[in-house]
PDB file of C-alpha atoms in Angstrom:
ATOM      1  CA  UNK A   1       3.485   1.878  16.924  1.00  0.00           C
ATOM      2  CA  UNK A   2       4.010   2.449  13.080  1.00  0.00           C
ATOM      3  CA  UNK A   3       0.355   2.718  11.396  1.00  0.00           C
ATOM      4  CA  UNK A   4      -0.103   0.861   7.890  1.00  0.00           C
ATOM      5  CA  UNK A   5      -3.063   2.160   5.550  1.00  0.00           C
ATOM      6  CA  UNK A   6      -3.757  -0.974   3.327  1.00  0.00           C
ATOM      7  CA  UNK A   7      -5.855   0.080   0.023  1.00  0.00           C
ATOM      8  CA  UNK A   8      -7.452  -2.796  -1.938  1.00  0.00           C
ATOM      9  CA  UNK A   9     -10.884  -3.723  -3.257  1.00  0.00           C
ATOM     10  CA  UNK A  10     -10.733  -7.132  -2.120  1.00  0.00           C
ATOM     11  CA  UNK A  11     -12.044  -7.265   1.468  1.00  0.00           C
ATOM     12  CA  UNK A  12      -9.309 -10.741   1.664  1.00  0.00           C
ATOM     13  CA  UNK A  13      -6.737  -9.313   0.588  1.00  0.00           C
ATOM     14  CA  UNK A  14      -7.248  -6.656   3.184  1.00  0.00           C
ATOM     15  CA  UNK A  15      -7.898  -9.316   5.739  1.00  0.00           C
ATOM     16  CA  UNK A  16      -4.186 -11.338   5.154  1.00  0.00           C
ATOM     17  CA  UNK A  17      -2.607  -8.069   4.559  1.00  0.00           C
ATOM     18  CA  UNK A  18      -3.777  -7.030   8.305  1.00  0.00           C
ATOM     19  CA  UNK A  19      -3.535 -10.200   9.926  1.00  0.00           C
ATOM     20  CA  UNK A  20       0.066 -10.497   8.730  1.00  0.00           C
ATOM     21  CA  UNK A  21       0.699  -6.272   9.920  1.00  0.00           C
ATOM     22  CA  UNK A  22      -0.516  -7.027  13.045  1.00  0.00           C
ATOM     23  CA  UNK A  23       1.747  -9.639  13.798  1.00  0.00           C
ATOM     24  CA  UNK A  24       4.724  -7.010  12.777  1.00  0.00           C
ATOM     25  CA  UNK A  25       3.462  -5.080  15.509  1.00  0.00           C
ATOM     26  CA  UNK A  26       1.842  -2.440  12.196  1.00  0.00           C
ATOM     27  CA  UNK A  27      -1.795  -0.521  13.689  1.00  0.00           C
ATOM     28  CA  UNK A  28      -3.980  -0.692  10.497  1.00  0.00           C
ATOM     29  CA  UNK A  29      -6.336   1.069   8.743  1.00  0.00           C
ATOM     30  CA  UNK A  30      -8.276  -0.175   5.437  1.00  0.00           C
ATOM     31  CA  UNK A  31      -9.300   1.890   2.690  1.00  0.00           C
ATOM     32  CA  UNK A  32     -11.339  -0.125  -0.649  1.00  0.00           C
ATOM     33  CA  UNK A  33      -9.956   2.611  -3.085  1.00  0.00           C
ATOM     34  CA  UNK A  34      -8.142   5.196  -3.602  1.00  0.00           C
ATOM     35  CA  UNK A  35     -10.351   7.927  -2.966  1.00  0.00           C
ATOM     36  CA  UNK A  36     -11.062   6.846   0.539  1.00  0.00           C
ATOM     37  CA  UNK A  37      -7.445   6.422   0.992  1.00  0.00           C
ATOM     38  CA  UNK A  38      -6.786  10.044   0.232  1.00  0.00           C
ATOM     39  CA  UNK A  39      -9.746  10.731   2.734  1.00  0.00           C
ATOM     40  CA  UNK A  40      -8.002   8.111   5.339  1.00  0.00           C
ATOM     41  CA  UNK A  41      -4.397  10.483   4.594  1.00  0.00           C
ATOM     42  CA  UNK A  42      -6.488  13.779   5.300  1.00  0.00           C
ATOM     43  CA  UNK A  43      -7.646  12.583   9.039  1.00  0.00           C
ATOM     44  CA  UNK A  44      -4.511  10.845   9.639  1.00  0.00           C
ATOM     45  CA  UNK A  45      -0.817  10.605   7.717  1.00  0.00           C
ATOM     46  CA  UNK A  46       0.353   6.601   8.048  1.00  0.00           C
ATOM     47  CA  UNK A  47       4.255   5.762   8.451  1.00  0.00           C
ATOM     48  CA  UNK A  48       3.595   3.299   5.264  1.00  0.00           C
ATOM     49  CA  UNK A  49       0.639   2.596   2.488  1.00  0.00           C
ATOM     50  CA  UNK A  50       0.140  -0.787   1.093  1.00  0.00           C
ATOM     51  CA  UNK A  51      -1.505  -0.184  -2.421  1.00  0.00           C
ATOM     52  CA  UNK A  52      -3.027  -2.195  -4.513  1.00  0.00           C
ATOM     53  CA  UNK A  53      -3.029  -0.995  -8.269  1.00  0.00           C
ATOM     54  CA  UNK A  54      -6.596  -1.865 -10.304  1.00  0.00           C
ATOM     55  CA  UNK A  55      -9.557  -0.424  -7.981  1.00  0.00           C
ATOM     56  CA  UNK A  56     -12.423   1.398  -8.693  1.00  0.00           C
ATOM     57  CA  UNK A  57     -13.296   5.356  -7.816  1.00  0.00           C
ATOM     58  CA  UNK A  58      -9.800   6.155  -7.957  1.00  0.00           C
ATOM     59  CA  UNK A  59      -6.844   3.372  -8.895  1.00  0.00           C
ATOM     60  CA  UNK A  60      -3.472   3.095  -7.272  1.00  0.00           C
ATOM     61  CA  UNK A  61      -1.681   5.568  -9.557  1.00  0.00           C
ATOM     62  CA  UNK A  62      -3.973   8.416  -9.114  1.00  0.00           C
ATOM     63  CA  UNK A  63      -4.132   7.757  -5.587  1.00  0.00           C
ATOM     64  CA  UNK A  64      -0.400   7.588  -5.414  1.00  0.00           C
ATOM     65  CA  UNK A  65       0.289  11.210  -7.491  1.00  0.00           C
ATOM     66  CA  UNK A  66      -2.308  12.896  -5.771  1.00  0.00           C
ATOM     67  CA  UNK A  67      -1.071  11.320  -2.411  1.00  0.00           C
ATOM     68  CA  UNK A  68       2.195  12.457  -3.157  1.00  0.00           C
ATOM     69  CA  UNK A  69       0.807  16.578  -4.109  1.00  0.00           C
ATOM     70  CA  UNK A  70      -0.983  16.480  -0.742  1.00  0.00           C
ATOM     71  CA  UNK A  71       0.399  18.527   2.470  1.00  0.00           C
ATOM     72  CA  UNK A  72       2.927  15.670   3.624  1.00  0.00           C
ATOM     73  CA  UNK A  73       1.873  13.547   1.367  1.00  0.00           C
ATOM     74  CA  UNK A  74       5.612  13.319   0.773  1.00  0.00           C
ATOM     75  CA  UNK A  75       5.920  11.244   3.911  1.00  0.00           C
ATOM     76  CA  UNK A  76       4.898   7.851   3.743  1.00  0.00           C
ATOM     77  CA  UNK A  77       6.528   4.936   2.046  1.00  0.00           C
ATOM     78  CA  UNK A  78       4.636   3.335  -0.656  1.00  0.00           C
ATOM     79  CA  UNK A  79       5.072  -0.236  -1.275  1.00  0.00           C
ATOM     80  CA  UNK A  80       2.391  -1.316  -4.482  1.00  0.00           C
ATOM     81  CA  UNK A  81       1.194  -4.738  -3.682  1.00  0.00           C
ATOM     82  CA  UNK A  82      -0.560  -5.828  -7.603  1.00  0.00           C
ATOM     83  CA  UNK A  83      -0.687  -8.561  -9.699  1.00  0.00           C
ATOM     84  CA  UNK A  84       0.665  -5.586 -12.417  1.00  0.00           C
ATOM     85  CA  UNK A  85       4.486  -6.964 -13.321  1.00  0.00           C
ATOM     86  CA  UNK A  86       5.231  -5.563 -16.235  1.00  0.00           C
ATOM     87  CA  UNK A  87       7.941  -3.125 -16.286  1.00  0.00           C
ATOM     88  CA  UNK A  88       6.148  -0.030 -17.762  1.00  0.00           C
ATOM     89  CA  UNK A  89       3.814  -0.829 -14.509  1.00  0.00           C
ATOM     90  CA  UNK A  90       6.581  -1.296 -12.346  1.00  0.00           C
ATOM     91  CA  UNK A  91       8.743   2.514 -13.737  1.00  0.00           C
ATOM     92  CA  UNK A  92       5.299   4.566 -13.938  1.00  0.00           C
ATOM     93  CA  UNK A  93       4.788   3.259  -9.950  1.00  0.00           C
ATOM     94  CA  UNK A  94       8.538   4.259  -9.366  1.00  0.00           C
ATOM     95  CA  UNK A  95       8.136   7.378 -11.404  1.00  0.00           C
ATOM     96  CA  UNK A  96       4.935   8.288  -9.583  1.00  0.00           C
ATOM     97  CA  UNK A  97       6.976   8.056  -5.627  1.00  0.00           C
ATOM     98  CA  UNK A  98       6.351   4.324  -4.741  1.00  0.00           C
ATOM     99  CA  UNK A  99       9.272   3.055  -2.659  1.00  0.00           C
ATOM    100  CA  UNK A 100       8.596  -0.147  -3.474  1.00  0.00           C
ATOM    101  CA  UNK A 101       6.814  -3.036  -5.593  1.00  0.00           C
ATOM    102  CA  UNK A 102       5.622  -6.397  -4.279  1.00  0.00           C
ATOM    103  CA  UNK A 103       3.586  -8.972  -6.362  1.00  0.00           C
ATOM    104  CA  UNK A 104       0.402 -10.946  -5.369  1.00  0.00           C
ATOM    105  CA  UNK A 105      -0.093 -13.121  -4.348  1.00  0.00           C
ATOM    106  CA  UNK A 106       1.914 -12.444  -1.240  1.00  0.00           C
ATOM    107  CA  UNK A 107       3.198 -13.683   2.086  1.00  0.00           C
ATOM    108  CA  UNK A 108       4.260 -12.718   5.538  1.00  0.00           C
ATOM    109  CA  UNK A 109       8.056 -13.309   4.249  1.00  0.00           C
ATOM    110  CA  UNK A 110       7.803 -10.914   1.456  1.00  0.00           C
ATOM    111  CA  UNK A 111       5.861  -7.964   3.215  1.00  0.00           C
ATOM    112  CA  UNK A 112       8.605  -8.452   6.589  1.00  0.00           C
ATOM    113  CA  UNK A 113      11.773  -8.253   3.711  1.00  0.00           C
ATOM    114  CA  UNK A 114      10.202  -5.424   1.707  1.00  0.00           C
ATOM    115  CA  UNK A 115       9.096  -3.522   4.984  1.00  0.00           C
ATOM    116  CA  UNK A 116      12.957  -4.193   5.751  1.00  0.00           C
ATOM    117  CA  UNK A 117      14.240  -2.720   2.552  1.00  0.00           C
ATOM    118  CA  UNK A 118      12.823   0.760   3.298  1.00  0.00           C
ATOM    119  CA  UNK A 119      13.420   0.908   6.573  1.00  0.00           C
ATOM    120  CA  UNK A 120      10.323   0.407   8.399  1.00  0.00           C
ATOM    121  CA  UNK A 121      11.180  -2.461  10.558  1.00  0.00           C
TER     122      UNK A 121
END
């Protein structure tokens, strides 16, 4: 079974993101920021990280370029799941190793044809 770390502040967003990751047959782990997603990485690498953007501690970008510097760090996709669409967002997320960019609010439809794009199901 693929394993999804899903870092956001907002405990719902967390909740639909999981609900919808278990039904794609996704095990799940949540992290509120990036910090404790970097912590999450260190015990255990996930296939794929659903990241939010605007958190405190540490926000999706720093999370993202120190993710990427860490001992296979260079292994999971990274699809950004924020309400952030403009395009400087959208290239500094690209520029930084995301795979991929989905808006909020989101659905089951656009997490299954995203997680399609890269390859993960």
């Amino acid at each position: 079974m693929k394993s999804c770390l899903v870092v956001d502040d907002s405990k719902v967003i967390r909740k639909v993101a999981r609900r919808i990751l278990e039904e794609l047959s996704f095990e799940v782990v949540e992290a509120v920021d990036g910090q404790d997603a970097l912590d999450a990485c260190k015990r255990s690498m996930p296939d794929v990280v659903l990241l939010d953007w605007n958190m405190p501690v540490m926000n999706g970008l720093d999370y993202l370029k120190a993710l990427r510097s860490t001992d296979g760090g260079d292994g999971p996709v990274v699809v950004f799941c924020t309400t952030e669409n403009d395009m400087s967002h959208i290239s500094a997320a690209i520029s930084a190793g995301a795979d991929e960019y989905i808006m909020k609010p989101f659905d089951r439809e656009i997490i299954e044809s995203k997680f399609s794009q890269v390859g993960l199901i």
